PDB file of C-alpha atoms in Angstrom:
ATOM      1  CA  UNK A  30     211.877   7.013   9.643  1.00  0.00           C
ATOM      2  CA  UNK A  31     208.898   7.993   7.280  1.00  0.00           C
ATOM      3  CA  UNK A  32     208.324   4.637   7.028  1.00  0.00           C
ATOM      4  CA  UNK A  33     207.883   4.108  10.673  1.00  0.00           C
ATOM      5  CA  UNK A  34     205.544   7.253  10.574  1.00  0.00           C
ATOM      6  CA  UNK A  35     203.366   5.408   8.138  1.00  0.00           C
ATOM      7  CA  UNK A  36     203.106   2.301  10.016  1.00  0.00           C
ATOM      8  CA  UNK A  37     202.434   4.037  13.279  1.00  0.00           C
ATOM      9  CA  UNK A  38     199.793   6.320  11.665  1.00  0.00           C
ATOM     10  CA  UNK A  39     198.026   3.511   9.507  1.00  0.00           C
ATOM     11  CA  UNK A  40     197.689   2.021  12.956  1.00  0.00           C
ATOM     12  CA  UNK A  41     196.169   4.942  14.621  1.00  0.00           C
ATOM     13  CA  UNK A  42     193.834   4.835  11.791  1.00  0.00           C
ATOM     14  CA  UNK A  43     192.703   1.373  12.567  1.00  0.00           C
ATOM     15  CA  UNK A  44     192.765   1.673  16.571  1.00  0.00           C
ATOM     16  CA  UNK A  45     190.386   5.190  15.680  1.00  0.00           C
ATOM     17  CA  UNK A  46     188.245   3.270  13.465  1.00  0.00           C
ATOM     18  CA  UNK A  47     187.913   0.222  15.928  1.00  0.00           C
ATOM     19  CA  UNK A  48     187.179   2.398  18.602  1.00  0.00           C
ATOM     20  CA  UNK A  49     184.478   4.138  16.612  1.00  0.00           C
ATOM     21  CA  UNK A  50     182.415   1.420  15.701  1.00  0.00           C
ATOM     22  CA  UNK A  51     182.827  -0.540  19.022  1.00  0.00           C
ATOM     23  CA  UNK A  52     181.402   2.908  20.443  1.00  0.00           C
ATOM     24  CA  UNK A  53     178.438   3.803  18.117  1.00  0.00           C
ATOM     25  CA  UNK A  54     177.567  -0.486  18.685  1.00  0.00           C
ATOM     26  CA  UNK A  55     177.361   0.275  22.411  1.00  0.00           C
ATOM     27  CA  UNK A  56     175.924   3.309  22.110  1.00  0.00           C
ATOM     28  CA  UNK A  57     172.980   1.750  19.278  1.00  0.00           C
ATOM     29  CA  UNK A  58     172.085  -0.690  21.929  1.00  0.00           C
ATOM     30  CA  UNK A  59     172.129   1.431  25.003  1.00  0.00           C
ATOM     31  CA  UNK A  60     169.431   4.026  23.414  1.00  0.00           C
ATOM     32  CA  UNK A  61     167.340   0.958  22.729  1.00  0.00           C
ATOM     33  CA  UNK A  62     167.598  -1.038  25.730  1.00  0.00           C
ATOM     34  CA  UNK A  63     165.513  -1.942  28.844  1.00  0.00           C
ATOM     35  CA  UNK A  64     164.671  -2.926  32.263  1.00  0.00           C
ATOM     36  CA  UNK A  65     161.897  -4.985  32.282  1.00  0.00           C
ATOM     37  CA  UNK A  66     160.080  -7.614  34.046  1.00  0.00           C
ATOM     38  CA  UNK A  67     158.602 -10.852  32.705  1.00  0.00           C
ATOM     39  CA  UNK A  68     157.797 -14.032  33.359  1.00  0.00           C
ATOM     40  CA  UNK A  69     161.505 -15.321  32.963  1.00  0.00           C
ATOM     41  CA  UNK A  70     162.498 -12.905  35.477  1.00  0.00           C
ATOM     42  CA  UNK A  71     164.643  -9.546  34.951  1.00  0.00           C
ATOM     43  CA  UNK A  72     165.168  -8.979  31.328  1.00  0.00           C
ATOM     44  CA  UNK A  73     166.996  -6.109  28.780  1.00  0.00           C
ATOM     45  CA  UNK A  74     167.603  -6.385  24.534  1.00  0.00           C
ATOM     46  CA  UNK A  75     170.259  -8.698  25.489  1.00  0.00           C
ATOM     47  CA  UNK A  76     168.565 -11.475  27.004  1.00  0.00           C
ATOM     48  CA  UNK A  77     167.475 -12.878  24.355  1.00  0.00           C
ATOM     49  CA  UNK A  78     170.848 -13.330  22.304  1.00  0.00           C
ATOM     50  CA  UNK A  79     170.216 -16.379  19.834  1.00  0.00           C
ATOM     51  CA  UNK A  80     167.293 -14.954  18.468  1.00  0.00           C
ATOM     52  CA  UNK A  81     166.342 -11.754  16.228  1.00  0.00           C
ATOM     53  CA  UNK A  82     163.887  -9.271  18.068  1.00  0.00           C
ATOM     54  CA  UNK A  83     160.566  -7.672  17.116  1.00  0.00           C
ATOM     55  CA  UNK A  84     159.773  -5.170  19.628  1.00  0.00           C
ATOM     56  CA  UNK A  85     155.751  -3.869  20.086  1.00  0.00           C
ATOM     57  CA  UNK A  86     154.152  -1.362  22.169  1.00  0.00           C
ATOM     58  CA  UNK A  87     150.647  -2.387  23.045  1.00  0.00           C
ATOM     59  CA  UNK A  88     147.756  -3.875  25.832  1.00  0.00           C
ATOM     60  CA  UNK A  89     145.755  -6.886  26.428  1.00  0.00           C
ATOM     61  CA  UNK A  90     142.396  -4.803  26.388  1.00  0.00           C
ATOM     62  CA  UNK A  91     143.417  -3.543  22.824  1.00  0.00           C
ATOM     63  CA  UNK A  92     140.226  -4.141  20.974  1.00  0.00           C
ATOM     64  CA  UNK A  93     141.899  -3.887  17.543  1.00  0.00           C
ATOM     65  CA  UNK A  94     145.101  -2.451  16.428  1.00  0.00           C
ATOM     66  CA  UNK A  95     147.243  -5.020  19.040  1.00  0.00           C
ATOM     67  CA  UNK A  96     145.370  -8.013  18.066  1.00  0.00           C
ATOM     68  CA  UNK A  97     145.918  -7.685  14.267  1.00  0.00           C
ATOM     69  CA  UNK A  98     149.386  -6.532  14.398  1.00  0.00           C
ATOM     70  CA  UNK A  99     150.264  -9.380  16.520  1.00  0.00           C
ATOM     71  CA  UNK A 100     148.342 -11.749  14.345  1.00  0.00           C
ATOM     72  CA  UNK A 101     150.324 -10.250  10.897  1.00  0.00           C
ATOM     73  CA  UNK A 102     153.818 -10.579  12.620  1.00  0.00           C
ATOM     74  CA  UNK A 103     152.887 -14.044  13.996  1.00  0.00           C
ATOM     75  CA  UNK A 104     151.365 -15.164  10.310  1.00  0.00           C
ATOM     76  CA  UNK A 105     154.821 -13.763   8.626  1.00  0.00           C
ATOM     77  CA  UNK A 106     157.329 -15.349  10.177  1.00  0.00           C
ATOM     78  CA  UNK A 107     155.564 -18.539  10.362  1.00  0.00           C
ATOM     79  CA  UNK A 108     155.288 -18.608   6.850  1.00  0.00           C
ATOM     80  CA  UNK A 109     158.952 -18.247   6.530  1.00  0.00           C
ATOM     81  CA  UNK A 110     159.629 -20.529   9.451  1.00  0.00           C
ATOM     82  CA  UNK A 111     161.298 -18.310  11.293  1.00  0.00           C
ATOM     83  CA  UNK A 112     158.848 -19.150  14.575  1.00  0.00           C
ATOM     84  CA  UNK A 113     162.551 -20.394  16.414  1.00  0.00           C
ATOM     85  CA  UNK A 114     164.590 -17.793  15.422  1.00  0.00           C
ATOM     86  CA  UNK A 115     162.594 -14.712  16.012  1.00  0.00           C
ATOM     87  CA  UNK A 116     161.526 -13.491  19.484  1.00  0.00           C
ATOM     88  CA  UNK A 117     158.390 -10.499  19.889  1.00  0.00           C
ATOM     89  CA  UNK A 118     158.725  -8.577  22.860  1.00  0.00           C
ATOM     90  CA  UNK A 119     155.442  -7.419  23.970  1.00  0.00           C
ATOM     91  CA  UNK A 120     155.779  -4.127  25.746  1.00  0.00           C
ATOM     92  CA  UNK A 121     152.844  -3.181  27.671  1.00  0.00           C
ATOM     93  CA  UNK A 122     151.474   0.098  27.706  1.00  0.00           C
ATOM     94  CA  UNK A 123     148.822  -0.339  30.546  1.00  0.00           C
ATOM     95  CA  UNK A 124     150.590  -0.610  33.765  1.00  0.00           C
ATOM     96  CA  UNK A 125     147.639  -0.334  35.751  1.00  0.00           C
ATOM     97  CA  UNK A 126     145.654  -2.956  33.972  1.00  0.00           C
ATOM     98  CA  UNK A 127     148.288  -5.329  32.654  1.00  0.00           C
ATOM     99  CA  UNK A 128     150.231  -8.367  34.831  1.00  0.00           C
ATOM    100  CA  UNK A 129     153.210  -9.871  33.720  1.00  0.00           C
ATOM    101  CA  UNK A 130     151.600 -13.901  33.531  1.00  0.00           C
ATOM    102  CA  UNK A 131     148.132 -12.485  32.043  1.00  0.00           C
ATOM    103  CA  UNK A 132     150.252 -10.151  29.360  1.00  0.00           C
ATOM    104  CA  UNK A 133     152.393 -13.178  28.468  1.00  0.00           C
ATOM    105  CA  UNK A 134     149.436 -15.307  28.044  1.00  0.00           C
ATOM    106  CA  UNK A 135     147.483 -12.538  25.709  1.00  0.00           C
ATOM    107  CA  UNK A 136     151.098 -12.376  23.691  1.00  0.00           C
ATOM    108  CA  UNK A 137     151.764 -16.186  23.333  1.00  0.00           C
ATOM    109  CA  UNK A 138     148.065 -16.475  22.265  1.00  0.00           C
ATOM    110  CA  UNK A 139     149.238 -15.150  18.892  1.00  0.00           C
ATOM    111  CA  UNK A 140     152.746 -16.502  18.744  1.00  0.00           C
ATOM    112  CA  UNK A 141     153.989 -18.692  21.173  1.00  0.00           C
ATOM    113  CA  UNK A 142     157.906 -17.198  21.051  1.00  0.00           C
ATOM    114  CA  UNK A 143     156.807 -14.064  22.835  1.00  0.00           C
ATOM    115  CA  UNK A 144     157.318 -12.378  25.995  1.00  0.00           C
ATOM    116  CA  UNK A 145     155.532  -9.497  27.697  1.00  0.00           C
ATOM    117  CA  UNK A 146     157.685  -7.201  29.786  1.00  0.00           C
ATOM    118  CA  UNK A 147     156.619  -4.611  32.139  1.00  0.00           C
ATOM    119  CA  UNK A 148     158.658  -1.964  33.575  1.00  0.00           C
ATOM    120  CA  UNK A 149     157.744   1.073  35.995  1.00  0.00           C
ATOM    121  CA  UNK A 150     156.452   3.804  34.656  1.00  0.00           C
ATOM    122  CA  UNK A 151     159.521   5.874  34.909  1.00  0.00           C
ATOM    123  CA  UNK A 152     161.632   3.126  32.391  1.00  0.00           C
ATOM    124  CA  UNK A 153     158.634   3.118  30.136  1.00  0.00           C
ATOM    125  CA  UNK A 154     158.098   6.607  29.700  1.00  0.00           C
ATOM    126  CA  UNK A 155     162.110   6.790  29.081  1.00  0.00           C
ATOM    127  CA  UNK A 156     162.176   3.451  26.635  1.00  0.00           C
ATOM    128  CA  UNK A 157     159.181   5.559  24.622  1.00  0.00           C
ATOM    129  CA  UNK A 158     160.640   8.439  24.137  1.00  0.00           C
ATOM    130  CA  UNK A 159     164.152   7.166  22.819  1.00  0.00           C
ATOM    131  CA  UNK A 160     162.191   4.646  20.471  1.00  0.00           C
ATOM    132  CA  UNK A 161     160.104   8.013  19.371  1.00  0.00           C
ATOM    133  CA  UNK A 162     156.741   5.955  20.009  1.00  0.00           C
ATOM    134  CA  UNK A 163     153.754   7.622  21.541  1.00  0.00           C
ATOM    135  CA  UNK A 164     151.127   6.718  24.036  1.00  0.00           C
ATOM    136  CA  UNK A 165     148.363   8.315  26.047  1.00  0.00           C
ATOM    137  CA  UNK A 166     145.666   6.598  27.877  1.00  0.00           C
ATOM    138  CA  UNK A 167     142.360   7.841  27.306  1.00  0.00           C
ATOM    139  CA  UNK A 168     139.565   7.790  30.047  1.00  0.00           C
ATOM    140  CA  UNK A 169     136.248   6.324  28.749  1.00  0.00           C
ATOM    141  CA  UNK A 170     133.508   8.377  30.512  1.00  0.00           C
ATOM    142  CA  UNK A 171     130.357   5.772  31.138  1.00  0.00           C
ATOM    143  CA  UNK A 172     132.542   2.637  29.304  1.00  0.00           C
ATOM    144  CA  UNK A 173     133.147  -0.316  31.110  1.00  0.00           C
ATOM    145  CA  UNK A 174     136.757  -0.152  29.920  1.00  0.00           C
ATOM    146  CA  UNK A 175     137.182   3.165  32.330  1.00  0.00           C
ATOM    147  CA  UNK A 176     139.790   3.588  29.593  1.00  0.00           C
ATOM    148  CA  UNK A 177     141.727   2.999  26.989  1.00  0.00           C
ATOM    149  CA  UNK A 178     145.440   3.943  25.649  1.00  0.00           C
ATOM    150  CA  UNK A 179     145.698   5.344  22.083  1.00  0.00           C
ATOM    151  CA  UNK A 180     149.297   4.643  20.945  1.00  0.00           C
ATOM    152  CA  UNK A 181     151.674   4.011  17.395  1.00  0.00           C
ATOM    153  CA  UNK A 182     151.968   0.975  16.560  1.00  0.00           C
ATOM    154  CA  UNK A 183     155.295   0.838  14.989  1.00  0.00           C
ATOM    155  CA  UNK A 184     157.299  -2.343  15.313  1.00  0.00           C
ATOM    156  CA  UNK A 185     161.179  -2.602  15.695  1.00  0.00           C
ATOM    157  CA  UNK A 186     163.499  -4.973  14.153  1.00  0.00           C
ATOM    158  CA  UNK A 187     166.790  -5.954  16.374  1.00  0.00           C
ATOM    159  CA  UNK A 188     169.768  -8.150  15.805  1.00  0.00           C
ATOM    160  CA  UNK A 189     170.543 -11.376  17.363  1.00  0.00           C
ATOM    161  CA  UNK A 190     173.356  -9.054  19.969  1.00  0.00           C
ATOM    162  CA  UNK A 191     170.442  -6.781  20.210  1.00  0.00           C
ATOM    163  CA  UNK A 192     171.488  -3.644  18.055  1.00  0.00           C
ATOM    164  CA  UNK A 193     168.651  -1.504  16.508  1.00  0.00           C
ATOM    165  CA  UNK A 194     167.978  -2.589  12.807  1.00  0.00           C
ATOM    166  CA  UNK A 195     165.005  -0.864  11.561  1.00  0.00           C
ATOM    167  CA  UNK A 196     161.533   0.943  12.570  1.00  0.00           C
ATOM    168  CA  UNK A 197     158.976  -0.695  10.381  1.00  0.00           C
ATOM    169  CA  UNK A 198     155.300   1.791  10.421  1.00  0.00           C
ATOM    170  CA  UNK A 199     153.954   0.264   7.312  1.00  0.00           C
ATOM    171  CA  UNK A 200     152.610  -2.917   8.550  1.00  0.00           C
ATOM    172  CA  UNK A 201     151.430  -5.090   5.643  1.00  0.00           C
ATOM    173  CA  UNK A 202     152.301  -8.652   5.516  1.00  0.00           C
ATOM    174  CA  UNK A 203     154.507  -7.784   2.296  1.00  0.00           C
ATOM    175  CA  UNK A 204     156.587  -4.917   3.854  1.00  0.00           C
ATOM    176  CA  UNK A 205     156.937  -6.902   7.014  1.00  0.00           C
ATOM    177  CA  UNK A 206     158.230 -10.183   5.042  1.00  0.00           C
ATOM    178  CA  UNK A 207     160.515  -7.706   2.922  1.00  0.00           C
ATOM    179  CA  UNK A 208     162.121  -6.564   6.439  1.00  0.00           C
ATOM    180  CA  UNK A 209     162.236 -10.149   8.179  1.00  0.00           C
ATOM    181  CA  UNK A 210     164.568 -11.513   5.270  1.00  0.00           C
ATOM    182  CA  UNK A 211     166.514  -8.367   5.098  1.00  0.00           C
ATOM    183  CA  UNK A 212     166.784  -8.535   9.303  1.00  0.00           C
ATOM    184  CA  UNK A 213     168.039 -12.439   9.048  1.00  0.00           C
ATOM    185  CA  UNK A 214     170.196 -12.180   6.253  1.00  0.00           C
ATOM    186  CA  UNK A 215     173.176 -12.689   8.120  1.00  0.00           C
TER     187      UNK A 215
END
């Protein structure tokens, strides 16, 4: 009988545990995930299962901080030739400005395995807040620009299934490389 007790409960333990981390998995991705458009149609984190994901927040009229980010990430993992492994997901910040095709262009321009996606502003304002990014656009008074959108420029690491793996706000080429290998380790 105590026996039986021990199986049973050792079992319980297991089928808790299980549970658990099939939960917090779900619930990892589902903080992080999207509805966006692209080029390639409706997409979310999981669309893109074969390949690891680096996720940026930016715009095509970025005069500085978007270009040279995408340029670093794009330099890094093709010097570890990653380029077929590793998707960047473009986010755009500028909903007004920004089209899906014109986006994707600007984003490919730096490294071809990218995708923009756009989303309404609702989704955007939601996907934001639960990656704890910031935005704000800016109005230019007498610029041609009209205005611009001041925003972090964190980048986020995902797995292949699409779970969260790490926020990286130090972008140097080192600390990016250190990151990439740790990312595709597995």
């Amino acid at each position: 009988y105590l026996m039986k007790r021990l199986i049973y409960g050792v079992l319980l333990l297991i089928l808790a545990f299980g549970a658990y981390f099939f939960v917090d998995n779900k619930l990892k991705i589902a903080k992080y995930n999207f509805d966006a458009n692209s080029t390639i149609g409706k997409v979310n984190i999981t669309s893109f299962k074969d390949e690891y994901k680096i996720l940026y927040f930016g715009y095509t009229f970025c005069p500085d901080i978007c270009p040279s980010t995408l340029t670093i990430l794009s330099s890094v993992i093709d010097e570890m030739g990653l380029n077929d492994k590793i998707k960047i997901l473009f986010v755009t910040l500028d909903l007004q400005r920004d089209n899906e095709k014109e986006c994707d262009e600007f984003a490919k321009y730096f490294y071809q395995n990218s995708v923009c996606l756009k989303m309404d502003e609702k989704e955007l304002k939601r996907m934001v807040k639960n990656y704890n990014a910031k935005y704000e656009i800016v109005n230019l008074q007498g610029s041609a620009m009209d205005y611009s959108v001041a925003h972090s420029s964190s980048v986020y690491l995902f797995k292949r299934n699409g779970r969260f793996y790490k926020e990286i706000s130090n972008l140097t080429k080192d600390e990016i490389k250190k990151e990439i290998l740790e990312l595709t380790k597995d």
